[in-house]
PDB file of C-alpha atoms in Angstrom:
ATOM      1  CA  MET A   1     -34.419   3.919  13.118  1.00 73.00           C
ATOM      2  CA  LYS A   2     -30.829   3.047  13.357  1.00 78.00           C
ATOM      3  CA  ASP A   3     -28.964   0.663  11.686  1.00 76.00           C
ATOM      4  CA  PHE A   4     -27.347  -1.242  15.212  1.00 81.00           C
ATOM      5  CA  SER A   5     -26.758  -4.969  15.432  1.00 86.00           C
ATOM      6  CA  ILE A   6     -26.508  -6.811  19.074  1.00 90.00           C
ATOM      7  CA  ALA A   7     -22.728  -7.844  17.520  1.00 90.00           C
ATOM      8  CA  MET A   8     -21.798  -4.054  16.682  1.00 88.00           C
ATOM      9  CA  ALA A   9     -22.930  -3.048  20.528  1.00 86.00           C
ATOM     10  CA  LEU A  10     -20.834  -6.061  21.619  1.00 91.00           C
ATOM     11  CA  VAL A  11     -17.251  -4.993  19.795  1.00 91.00           C
ATOM     12  CA  ASP A  12     -17.612  -1.053  20.480  1.00 90.00           C
ATOM     13  CA  TYR A  13     -17.202  -2.028  24.071  1.00 93.00           C
ATOM     14  CA  ILE A  14     -13.558  -3.626  23.156  1.00 92.00           C
ATOM     15  CA  PRO A  15     -11.875   0.310  23.032  1.00 91.00           C
ATOM     16  CA  VAL A  16     -13.846   1.188  26.032  1.00 92.00           C
ATOM     17  CA  VAL A  17     -11.650  -1.820  28.166  1.00 94.00           C
ATOM     18  CA  LEU A  18      -8.269  -1.437  26.075  1.00 92.00           C
ATOM     19  CA  PHE A  19      -9.004   2.600  26.460  1.00 92.00           C
ATOM     20  CA  GLY A  20      -9.305   1.410  30.819  1.00 93.00           C
ATOM     21  CA  ILE A  21      -7.194  -0.936  31.071  1.00 94.00           C
ATOM     22  CA  ALA A  22      -4.464   1.171  29.602  1.00 93.00           C
ATOM     23  CA  ALA A  23      -5.744   4.059  32.182  1.00 92.00           C
ATOM     24  CA  VAL A  24      -5.478   1.976  34.949  1.00 94.00           C
ATOM     25  CA  ILE A  25      -1.937   1.011  34.083  1.00 93.00           C
ATOM     26  CA  LEU A  26      -0.986   4.375  33.680  1.00 91.00           C
ATOM     27  CA  GLN A  27      -3.209   5.920  37.241  1.00 92.00           C
ATOM     28  CA  ARG A  28      -1.024   2.978  38.952  1.00 92.00           C
ATOM     29  CA  ASP A  29       2.506   4.207  37.592  1.00 90.00           C
ATOM     30  CA  LEU A  30       2.215   7.818  37.621  1.00 89.00           C
ATOM     31  CA  TYR A  31       0.169   8.137  41.092  1.00 89.00           C
ATOM     32  CA  ASN A  32       3.884   8.461  42.805  1.00 88.00           C
ATOM     33  CA  LYS A  33       5.045  10.991  39.947  1.00 86.00           C
ATOM     34  CA  MET A  34       2.195  13.425  40.573  1.00 88.00           C
ATOM     35  CA  ARG A  35       0.421  16.119  42.974  1.00 88.00           C
ATOM     36  CA  LYS A  36      -2.748  14.661  44.175  1.00 90.00           C
ATOM     37  CA  ASP A  37      -4.396  17.296  43.099  1.00 90.00           C
ATOM     38  CA  ALA A  38      -3.009  16.651  40.006  1.00 90.00           C
ATOM     39  CA  PHE A  39      -3.617  12.858  39.913  1.00 92.00           C
ATOM     40  CA  ALA A  40      -7.046  14.166  40.644  1.00 93.00           C
ATOM     41  CA  LEU A  41      -7.769  15.562  37.524  1.00 92.00           C
ATOM     42  CA  PHE A  42      -5.736  12.958  35.799  1.00 92.00           C
ATOM     43  CA  ALA A  43      -7.494  10.135  37.534  1.00 93.00           C
ATOM     44  CA  ALA A  44     -11.457  11.714  37.203  1.00 94.00           C
ATOM     45  CA  GLY A  45     -10.324  12.118  33.294  1.00 93.00           C
ATOM     46  CA  THR A  46      -9.307   9.021  33.048  1.00 94.00           C
ATOM     47  CA  ILE A  47     -12.785   7.707  35.222  1.00 94.00           C
ATOM     48  CA  ASN A  48     -14.798  10.034  33.166  1.00 94.00           C
ATOM     49  CA  VAL A  49     -13.837   9.079  29.745  1.00 92.00           C
ATOM     50  CA  PHE A  50     -14.063   5.537  30.477  1.00 94.00           C
ATOM     51  CA  PHE A  51     -17.764   5.478  31.408  1.00 93.00           C
ATOM     52  CA  ALA A  52     -18.665   7.239  29.154  1.00 92.00           C
ATOM     53  CA  GLY A  53     -17.934   4.426  26.550  1.00 91.00           C
ATOM     54  CA  VAL A  54     -19.812   2.169  28.442  1.00 93.00           C
ATOM     55  CA  LEU A  55     -22.224   4.300  28.749  1.00 92.00           C
ATOM     56  CA  LYS A  56     -22.614   4.738  24.433  1.00 90.00           C
ATOM     57  CA  ALA A  57     -22.004   0.575  24.624  1.00 91.00           C
ATOM     58  CA  THR A  58     -24.950  -0.139  26.565  1.00 93.00           C
ATOM     59  CA  TYR A  59     -26.913   2.090  24.886  1.00 92.00           C
ATOM     60  CA  LYS A  60     -26.062   0.276  21.814  1.00 91.00           C
ATOM     61  CA  LEU A  61     -26.436  -3.128  22.873  1.00 92.00           C
ATOM     62  CA  LEU A  62     -30.346  -1.707  24.722  1.00 92.00           C
ATOM     63  CA  TYR A  63     -31.452  -0.506  21.378  1.00 91.00           C
ATOM     64  CA  ALA A  64     -29.877  -3.898  18.809  1.00 90.00           C
ATOM     65  CA  ALA A  65     -31.627  -5.731  21.607  1.00 90.00           C
ATOM     66  CA  GLY A  66     -34.952  -3.680  21.350  1.00 90.00           C
ATOM     67  CA  ILE A  67     -34.926  -3.702  24.853  1.00 90.00           C
ATOM     68  CA  CYS A  68     -35.281   0.636  24.987  1.00 90.00           C
ATOM     69  CA  ASP A  69     -34.085   3.594  22.669  1.00 87.00           C
ATOM     70  CA  PHE A  70     -32.285   5.165  26.352  1.00 88.00           C
ATOM     71  CA  GLU A  71     -31.565   8.488  24.156  1.00 88.00           C
ATOM     72  CA  PRO A  72     -29.594   9.883  27.390  1.00 86.00           C
ATOM     73  CA  LEU A  73     -26.833   6.982  27.277  1.00 85.00           C
ATOM     74  CA  ASN A  74     -26.398   8.165  24.005  1.00 84.00           C
ATOM     75  CA  SER A  75     -26.864  12.091  24.454  1.00 86.00           C
ATOM     76  CA  MET A  76     -24.365  12.709  27.227  1.00 87.00           C
ATOM     77  CA  PHE A  77     -21.067  10.583  25.497  1.00 85.00           C
ATOM     78  CA  PHE A  78     -19.695  13.167  23.870  1.00 83.00           C
ATOM     79  CA  PRO A  79     -19.721  16.107  26.879  1.00 86.00           C
ATOM     80  CA  VAL A  80     -18.366  13.653  29.185  1.00 89.00           C
ATOM     81  CA  GLN A  81     -15.988  11.406  27.449  1.00 88.00           C
ATOM     82  CA  SER A  82     -14.979  15.477  25.726  1.00 87.00           C
ATOM     83  CA  ILE A  83     -14.706  17.078  29.231  1.00 90.00           C
ATOM     84  CA  GLY A  84     -13.072  13.803  30.741  1.00 91.00           C
ATOM     85  CA  PHE A  85     -10.520  13.728  28.252  1.00 89.00           C
ATOM     86  CA  LEU A  86      -9.565  17.840  29.209  1.00 90.00           C
ATOM     87  CA  LEU A  87      -9.381  16.792  32.609  1.00 92.00           C
ATOM     88  CA  ALA A  88      -6.955  14.260  32.137  1.00 91.00           C
ATOM     89  CA  GLY A  89      -5.274  16.020  29.379  1.00 89.00           C
ATOM     90  CA  PHE A  90      -4.774  19.107  32.432  1.00 90.00           C
ATOM     91  CA  GLY A  91      -3.323  16.585  35.193  1.00 90.00           C
ATOM     92  CA  MET A  92      -0.683  15.449  32.924  1.00 88.00           C
ATOM     93  CA  ILE A  93       0.225  18.992  31.361  1.00 88.00           C
ATOM     94  CA  ALA A  94       0.156  19.895  35.322  1.00 87.00           C
ATOM     95  CA  MET A  95       2.569  17.223  36.600  1.00 86.00           C
ATOM     96  CA  PHE A  96       5.338  18.714  34.219  1.00 82.00           C
ATOM     97  CA  CYS A  97       4.428  22.218  35.074  1.00 82.00           C
ATOM     98  CA  PHE A  98       4.573  21.988  38.919  1.00 71.00           C
ATOM     99  CA  LYS A  99       6.710  20.443  41.570  1.00 60.00           C
ATOM    100  CA  GLU A 100       5.127  18.551  44.487  1.00 54.00           C
ATOM    101  CA  GLN A 101       5.833  21.583  47.092  1.00 49.00           C
ATOM    102  CA  LYS A 102       4.253  24.443  45.558  1.00 42.00           C
ATOM    103  CA  ARG A 103       0.203  24.420  45.032  1.00 41.00           C
ATOM    104  CA  ASN A 104      -1.501  24.075  41.734  1.00 44.00           C
ATOM    105  CA  VAL A 105      -2.932  26.705  40.170  1.00 42.00           C
ATOM    106  CA  THR A 106      -6.845  25.390  40.618  1.00 46.00           C
ATOM    107  CA  LEU A 107      -8.081  24.210  36.988  1.00 43.00           C
ATOM    108  CA  ALA A 108     -11.645  24.376  36.143  1.00 47.00           C
ATOM    109  CA  VAL A 109     -14.049  23.497  33.567  1.00 47.00           C
ATOM    110  CA  ALA A 110     -16.369  27.013  32.563  1.00 49.00           C
ATOM    111  CA  PRO A 111     -20.004  26.101  32.531  1.00 49.00           C
ATOM    112  CA  VAL A 112     -20.635  24.168  28.703  1.00 43.00           C
ATOM    113  CA  LEU A 113     -23.259  27.154  27.863  1.00 44.00           C
ATOM    114  CA  PHE A 114     -22.899  25.891  23.752  1.00 46.00           C
ATOM    115  CA  LYS A 115     -24.779  22.584  22.620  1.00 49.00           C
ATOM    116  CA  GLY A 116     -23.686  20.546  19.768  1.00 54.00           C
ATOM    117  CA  THR A 117     -21.051  17.797  18.693  1.00 58.00           C
ATOM    118  CA  PHE A 118     -18.449  19.705  16.897  1.00 58.00           C
ATOM    119  CA  LEU A 119     -17.803  22.123  21.250  1.00 64.00           C
ATOM    120  CA  PHE A 120     -17.330  18.263  22.307  1.00 67.00           C
ATOM    121  CA  VAL A 121     -14.758  17.118  19.654  1.00 65.00           C
ATOM    122  CA  GLY A 122     -13.066  20.451  20.618  1.00 70.00           C
ATOM    123  CA  LEU A 123     -12.183  19.364  23.740  1.00 72.00           C
ATOM    124  CA  MET A 124     -11.884  15.871  22.925  1.00 73.00           C
ATOM    125  CA  VAL A 125      -9.108  16.660  21.040  1.00 73.00           C
ATOM    126  CA  ALA A 126      -7.240  19.321  23.267  1.00 79.00           C
ATOM    127  CA  GLY A 127      -7.597  17.185  26.463  1.00 81.00           C
ATOM    128  CA  LEU A 128      -6.622  14.177  24.499  1.00 79.00           C
ATOM    129  CA  GLY A 129      -3.493  15.824  22.802  1.00 82.00           C
ATOM    130  CA  CYS A 130      -2.206  17.126  25.831  1.00 85.00           C
ATOM    131  CA  MET A 131      -2.651  13.763  27.144  1.00 86.00           C
ATOM    132  CA  SER A 132      -0.460  12.162  24.220  1.00 86.00           C
ATOM    133  CA  VAL A 133       1.759  15.173  24.019  1.00 88.00           C
ATOM    134  CA  GLY A 134       2.902  14.244  27.723  1.00 87.00           C
ATOM    135  CA  LEU A 135       3.181  10.267  27.132  1.00 89.00           C
ATOM    136  CA  CYS A 136       5.254  11.328  24.095  1.00 91.00           C
ATOM    137  CA  ILE A 137       7.529  13.091  26.748  1.00 88.00           C
ATOM    138  CA  LEU A 138       7.781  10.179  29.322  1.00 89.00           C
ATOM    139  CA  ALA A 139       8.695   7.926  26.597  1.00 90.00           C
ATOM    140  CA  ALA A 140      11.559  10.432  25.129  1.00 90.00           C
ATOM    141  CA  LYS A 141      13.014  10.727  28.826  1.00 89.00           C
ATOM    142  CA  MET A 142      12.459   7.268  29.215  1.00 88.00           C
ATOM    143  CA  LYS A 143      14.772   6.695  25.777  1.00 88.00           C
ATOM    144  CA  LYS A 144      11.997   4.670  23.806  1.00 88.00           C
ATOM    145  CA  LYS A 145      10.918   6.642  20.643  1.00 85.00           C
ATOM    146  CA  SER A 146       9.894   3.824  19.061  1.00 87.00           C
ATOM    147  CA  VAL A 147       6.986   4.256  21.637  1.00 91.00           C
ATOM    148  CA  ILE A 148       5.736   7.528  20.175  1.00 92.00           C
ATOM    149  CA  ALA A 149       4.860   6.457  17.140  1.00 92.00           C
ATOM    150  CA  LEU A 150       1.758   4.666  19.127  1.00 91.00           C
ATOM    151  CA  PHE A 151       0.988   7.914  20.968  1.00 90.00           C
ATOM    152  CA  VAL A 152       0.882   9.727  17.570  1.00 91.00           C
ATOM    153  CA  LEU A 153      -0.932   6.999  15.581  1.00 91.00           C
ATOM    154  CA  ALA A 154      -3.325   6.807  19.026  1.00 88.00           C
ATOM    155  CA  PHE A 155      -3.969  10.995  18.708  1.00 87.00           C
ATOM    156  CA  VAL A 156      -4.755  10.282  15.097  1.00 89.00           C
ATOM    157  CA  CYS A 157      -7.328   7.748  15.678  1.00 86.00           C
ATOM    158  CA  SER A 158      -9.433  10.550  17.821  1.00 80.00           C
ATOM    159  CA  LEU A 159      -8.718  12.884  15.076  1.00 79.00           C
ATOM    160  CA  CYS A 160     -10.724  10.369  12.610  1.00 81.00           C
ATOM    161  CA  MET A 161     -13.526   9.442  15.067  1.00 75.00           C
ATOM    162  CA  GLY A 162     -13.670  13.517  15.358  1.00 66.00           C
ATOM    163  CA  TYR A 163     -14.535  13.296  12.113  1.00 67.00           C
ATOM    164  CA  LEU A 164     -16.571  10.347  12.073  1.00 69.00           C
ATOM    165  CA  SER A 165     -18.917  11.857  14.699  1.00 66.00           C
ATOM    166  CA  SER A 166     -19.840  14.533  12.192  1.00 61.00           C
ATOM    167  CA  GLN A 167     -20.986  11.736   9.856  1.00 64.00           C
ATOM    168  CA  ASP A 168     -24.536   9.512  10.145  1.00 62.00           C
ATOM    169  CA  PHE A 169     -24.359   7.170  13.077  1.00 62.00           C
ATOM    170  CA  ALA A 170     -27.926   5.803  11.843  1.00 64.00           C
ATOM    171  CA  LYS A 171     -25.435   3.957   9.405  1.00 71.00           C
ATOM    172  CA  ALA A 172     -24.423   0.560   9.735  1.00 77.00           C
ATOM    173  CA  SER A 173     -21.259   0.718   8.273  1.00 77.00           C
ATOM    174  CA  MET A 174     -20.752   4.116   9.614  1.00 76.00           C
ATOM    175  CA  ASN A 175     -20.403   2.638  12.866  1.00 79.00           C
ATOM    176  CA  TRP A 176     -18.268  -0.378  12.474  1.00 83.00           C
ATOM    177  CA  ILE A 177     -16.109   2.298  10.175  1.00 83.00           C
ATOM    178  CA  ALA A 178     -15.833   4.503  13.539  1.00 82.00           C
ATOM    179  CA  GLU A 179     -15.431   0.902  16.189  1.00 83.00           C
ATOM    180  CA  GLY A 180     -12.402   0.409  13.932  1.00 87.00           C
ATOM    181  CA  VAL A 181     -11.064   2.733  13.880  1.00 85.00           C
ATOM    182  CA  ASN A 182     -11.208   3.298  17.940  1.00 85.00           C
ATOM    183  CA  VAL A 183     -10.033  -0.272  17.751  1.00 89.00           C
ATOM    184  CA  VAL A 184      -6.901   0.880  16.869  1.00 90.00           C
ATOM    185  CA  GLY A 185      -6.528   4.057  18.792  1.00 86.00           C
ATOM    186  CA  GLN A 186      -7.049   2.222  21.534  1.00 88.00           C
ATOM    187  CA  GLY A 187      -5.140  -0.689  21.236  1.00 90.00           C
ATOM    188  CA  SER A 188      -2.200   1.371  20.318  1.00 91.00           C
ATOM    189  CA  LEU A 189      -2.650   4.045  23.504  1.00 88.00           C
ATOM    190  CA  LEU A 190      -2.749   0.225  25.206  1.00 90.00           C
ATOM    191  CA  ALA A 191       0.508  -0.966  23.586  1.00 92.00           C
ATOM    192  CA  GLY A 192       2.185   2.196  24.023  1.00 91.00           C
ATOM    193  CA  VAL A 193       0.964   2.702  27.927  1.00 90.00           C
ATOM    194  CA  TRP A 194       2.226  -1.660  28.535  1.00 93.00           C
ATOM    195  CA  MET A 195       5.763  -0.612  26.416  1.00 92.00           C
ATOM    196  CA  LEU A 196       6.126   2.092  29.030  1.00 90.00           C
ATOM    197  CA  HIS A 197       4.795   0.244  32.117  1.00 90.00           C
ATOM    198  CA  LYS A 198       7.730  -2.605  31.354  1.00 90.00           C
ATOM    199  CA  ALA A 199      10.313  -0.182  30.449  1.00 87.00           C
ATOM    200  CA  GLY A 200       9.726   1.134  34.577  1.00 86.00           C
ATOM    201  CA  LEU A 201       8.037   3.275  34.251  1.00 86.00           C
ATOM    202  CA  ALA A 202       6.622   3.301  37.612  1.00 83.00           C
ATOM    203  CA  GLU A 203       9.783   4.067  38.991  1.00 79.00           C
ATOM    204  CA  GLY A 204      12.753   6.460  38.834  1.00 66.00           C
ATOM    205  CA  ASP A 205      12.544  10.471  38.773  1.00 66.00           C
ATOM    206  CA  LEU A 206      11.072  11.463  34.916  1.00 62.00           C
ATOM    207  CA  LEU A 207      10.747  14.603  36.158  1.00 61.00           C
TER     208      LEU A 207
END
């Protein structure tokens, strides 16, 4: 038995919404700065991450409400989110590495041959690390170095989420701790993205 409550499930939607808003702002602001293939990777990745969070929160809500234990919604969370972050990270790095007039190197994710939480946590951290580095570079180019701290905090919170994922999530206490860390992380990401947006991220050539 999992110790979920409806309130816990609803709170789980908060970081998902925060990330979704940050992703939309970044997609709009970076669209004219990315090659189409790099933007496709970034957009597909962030959309994957968003819907992975929606599915996981929905799983908790269905379980807590006593409707059903729809386990596939829970088990697909790490694969979808991890590959999503990896694609978003590739897209962000490609923005800096490849110029518009050149053909981009096709980036493909190798088939996942092994099962296990830590594999997906590793992919998630790698992808989010690339994405965070790209955002920090943009902040530095815009002379908004204070914003870098927000992106670093968001990344640290994600590392904490990686550790917490190895704990017993059947306990309500672990879920509340993880949700708190996730809200802080995604809130920091959204705050940093919003500050860059207000500073004119969509305008000018930062590359």
